[in-house]
CSV table of C-alpha atoms in Angstrom, one decimal:
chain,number,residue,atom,x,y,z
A,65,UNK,CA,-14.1,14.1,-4.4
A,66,UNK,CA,-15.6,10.6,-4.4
A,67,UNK,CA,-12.9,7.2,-3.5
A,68,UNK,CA,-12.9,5.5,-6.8
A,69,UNK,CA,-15.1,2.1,-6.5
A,70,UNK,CA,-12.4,-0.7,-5.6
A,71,UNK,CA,-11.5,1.6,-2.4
A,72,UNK,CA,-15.5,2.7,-1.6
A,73,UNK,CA,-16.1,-1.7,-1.6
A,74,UNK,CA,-12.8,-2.5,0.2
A,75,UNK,CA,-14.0,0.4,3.0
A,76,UNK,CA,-17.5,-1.2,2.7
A,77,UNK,CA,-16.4,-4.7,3.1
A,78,UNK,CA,-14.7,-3.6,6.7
A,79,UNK,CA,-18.4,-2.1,7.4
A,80,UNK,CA,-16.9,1.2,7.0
A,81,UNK,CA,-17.6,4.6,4.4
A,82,UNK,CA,-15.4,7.1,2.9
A,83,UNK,CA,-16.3,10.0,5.1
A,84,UNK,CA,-14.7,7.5,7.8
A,85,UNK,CA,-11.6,9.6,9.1
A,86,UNK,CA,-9.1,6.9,10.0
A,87,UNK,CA,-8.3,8.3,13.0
A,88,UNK,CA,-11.8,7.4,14.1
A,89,UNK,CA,-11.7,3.5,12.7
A,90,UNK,CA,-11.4,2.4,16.7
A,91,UNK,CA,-8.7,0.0,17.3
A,92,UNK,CA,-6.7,-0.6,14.3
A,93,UNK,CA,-3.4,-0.7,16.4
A,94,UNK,CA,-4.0,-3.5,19.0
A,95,UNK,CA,-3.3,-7.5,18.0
A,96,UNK,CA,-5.6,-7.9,15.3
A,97,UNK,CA,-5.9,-11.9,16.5
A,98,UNK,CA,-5.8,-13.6,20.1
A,99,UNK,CA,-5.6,-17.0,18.1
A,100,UNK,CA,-9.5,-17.6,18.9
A,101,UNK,CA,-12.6,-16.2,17.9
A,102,UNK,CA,-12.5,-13.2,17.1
A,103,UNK,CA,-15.0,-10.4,18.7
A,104,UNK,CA,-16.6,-7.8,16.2
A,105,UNK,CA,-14.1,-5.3,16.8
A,106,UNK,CA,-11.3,-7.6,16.0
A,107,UNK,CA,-12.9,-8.6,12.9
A,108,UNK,CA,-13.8,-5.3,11.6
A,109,UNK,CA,-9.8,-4.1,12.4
A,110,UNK,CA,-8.6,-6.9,10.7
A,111,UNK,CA,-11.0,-6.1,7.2
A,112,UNK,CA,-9.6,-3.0,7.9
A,113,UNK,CA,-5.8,-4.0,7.6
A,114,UNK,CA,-6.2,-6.0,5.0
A,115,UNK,CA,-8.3,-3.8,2.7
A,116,UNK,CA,-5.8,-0.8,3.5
A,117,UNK,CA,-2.7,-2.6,2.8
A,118,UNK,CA,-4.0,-4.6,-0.4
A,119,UNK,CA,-5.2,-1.5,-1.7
A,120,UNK,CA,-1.8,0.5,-0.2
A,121,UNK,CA,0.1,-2.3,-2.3
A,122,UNK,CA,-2.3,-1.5,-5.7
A,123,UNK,CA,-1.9,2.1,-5.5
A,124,UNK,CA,1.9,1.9,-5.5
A,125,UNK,CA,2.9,-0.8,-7.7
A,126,UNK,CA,0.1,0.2,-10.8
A,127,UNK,CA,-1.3,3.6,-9.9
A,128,UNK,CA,0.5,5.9,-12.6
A,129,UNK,CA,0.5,8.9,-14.7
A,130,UNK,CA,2.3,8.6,-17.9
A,131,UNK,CA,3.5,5.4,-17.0
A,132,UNK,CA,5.2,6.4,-13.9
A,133,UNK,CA,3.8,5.8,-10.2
A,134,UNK,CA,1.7,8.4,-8.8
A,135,UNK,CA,3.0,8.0,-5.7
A,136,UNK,CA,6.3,10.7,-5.5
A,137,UNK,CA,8.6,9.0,-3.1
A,138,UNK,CA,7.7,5.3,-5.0
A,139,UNK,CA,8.6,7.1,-8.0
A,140,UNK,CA,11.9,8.7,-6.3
A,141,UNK,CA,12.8,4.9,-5.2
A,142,UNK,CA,11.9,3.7,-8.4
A,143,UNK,CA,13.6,5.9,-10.6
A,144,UNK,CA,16.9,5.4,-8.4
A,145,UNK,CA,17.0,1.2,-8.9
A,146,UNK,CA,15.4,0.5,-5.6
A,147,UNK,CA,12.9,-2.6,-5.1
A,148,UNK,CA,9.6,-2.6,-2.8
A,149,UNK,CA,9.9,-5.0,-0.5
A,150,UNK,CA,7.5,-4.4,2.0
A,151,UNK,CA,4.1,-2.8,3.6
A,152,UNK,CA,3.6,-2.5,7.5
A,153,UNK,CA,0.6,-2.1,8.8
A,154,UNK,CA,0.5,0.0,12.4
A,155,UNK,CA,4.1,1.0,11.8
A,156,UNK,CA,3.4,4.8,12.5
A,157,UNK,CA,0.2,4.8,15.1
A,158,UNK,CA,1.0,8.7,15.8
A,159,UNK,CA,-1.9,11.3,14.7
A,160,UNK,CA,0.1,12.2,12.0
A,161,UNK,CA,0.9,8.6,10.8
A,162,UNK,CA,-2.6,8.3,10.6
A,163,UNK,CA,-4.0,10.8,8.9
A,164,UNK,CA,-0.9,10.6,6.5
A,165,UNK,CA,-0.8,6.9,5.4
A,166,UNK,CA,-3.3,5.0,8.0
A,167,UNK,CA,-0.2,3.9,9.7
A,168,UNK,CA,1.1,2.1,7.1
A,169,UNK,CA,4.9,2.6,5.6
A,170,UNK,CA,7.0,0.9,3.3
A,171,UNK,CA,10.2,-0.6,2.8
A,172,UNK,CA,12.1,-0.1,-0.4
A,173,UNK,CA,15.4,-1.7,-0.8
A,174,UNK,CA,18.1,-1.0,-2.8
A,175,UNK,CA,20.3,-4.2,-4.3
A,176,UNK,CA,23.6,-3.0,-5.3
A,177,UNK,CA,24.5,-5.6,-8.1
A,178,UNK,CA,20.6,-4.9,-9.5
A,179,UNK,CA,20.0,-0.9,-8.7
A,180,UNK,CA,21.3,-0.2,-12.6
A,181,UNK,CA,19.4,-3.2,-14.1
A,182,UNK,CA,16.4,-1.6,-12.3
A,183,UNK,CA,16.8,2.0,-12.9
A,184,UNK,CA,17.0,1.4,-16.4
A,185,UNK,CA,13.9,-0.8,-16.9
A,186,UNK,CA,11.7,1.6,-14.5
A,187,UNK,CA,12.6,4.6,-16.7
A,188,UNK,CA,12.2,2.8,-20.2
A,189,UNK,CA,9.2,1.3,-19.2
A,190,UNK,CA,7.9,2.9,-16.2
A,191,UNK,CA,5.8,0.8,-14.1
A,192,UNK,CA,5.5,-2.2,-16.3
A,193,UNK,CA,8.5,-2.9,-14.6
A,194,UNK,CA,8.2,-2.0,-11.4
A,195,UNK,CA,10.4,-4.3,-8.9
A,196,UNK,CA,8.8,-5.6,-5.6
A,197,UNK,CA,8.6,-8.5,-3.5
A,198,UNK,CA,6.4,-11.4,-4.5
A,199,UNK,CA,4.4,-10.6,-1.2
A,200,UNK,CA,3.8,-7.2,-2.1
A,201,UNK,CA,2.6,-8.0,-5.7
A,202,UNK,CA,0.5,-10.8,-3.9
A,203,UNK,CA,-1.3,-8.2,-1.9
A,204,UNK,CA,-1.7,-5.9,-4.6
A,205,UNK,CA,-3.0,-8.8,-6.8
A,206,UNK,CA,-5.7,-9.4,-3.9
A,207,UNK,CA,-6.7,-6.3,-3.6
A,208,UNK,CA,-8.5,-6.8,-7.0
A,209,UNK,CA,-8.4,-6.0,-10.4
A,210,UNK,CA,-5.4,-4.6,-11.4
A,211,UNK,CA,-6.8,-3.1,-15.0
């Protein structure tokens, strides 16, 4: 099937299309800045990065079904009180890492005092409550519209 339109401009942006495997995206793996000017390659990696892990921090804090995230090990975390904390680009550069997630994995964390509190507010509301960092939310919020 076709990407939906927000992932089809964020892969256009980076110069790239969605028949693009991401193993084949070059070198999405090696420091994304020297601190200078950045060569062609660098530049389209870091689009790259930055689209994928907005777009990875949109898909799990608002994509849903029935008001729960779409994503099953999110929902798992969720539904047990945990709280998103993070999103690592490059974290997993083996073939399978990259075909699975581009590379990218998550950190969910788990509060004791707050793992009740949040457990109860994910399953009465779902993902209108969904607990994660401030960073992650930022990237998710610049990833674009989140209606």
């Amino acid at each position: 099937g076709r990407t939906s339109a927000a992932p089809r401009q964020a892969l256009s942006a980076a110069g790239l299309d969605e028949t693009a495997p991401f193993s084949e995206l070059g070198p999405l793996h090696g420091p994304i800045s020297t601190g200078g000017v950045q060569s062609p390659e660098q530049e389209r990696a870091d689009a790259v990065r930055r689209s994928l892990v907005g777009l990875c921090a949109r898909y799990l804090c608002r994509a849903t079904q029935r008001q729960r995230a779409l994503d099953p090990v999110a929902g798992f975390h969720m539904r047990n009180g945990a709280a998103l904390i993070a999103i690592h680009w490059a974290a997993n550069p083996s073939s399978y890492g990259l075909e699975e997630s581009a590379s990218i994995m998550v950190n969910y964390h788990y509060d004791m005092p707050e793992v009740e509190a949040r457990h109860s507010a994910y399953v009465a509301k779902g993902v209108t409550e969904l607990a994660a960092s401030p960073e992650v939310w930022r990237l998710a919020h610049a990833s674009g519209s989140l209606t």
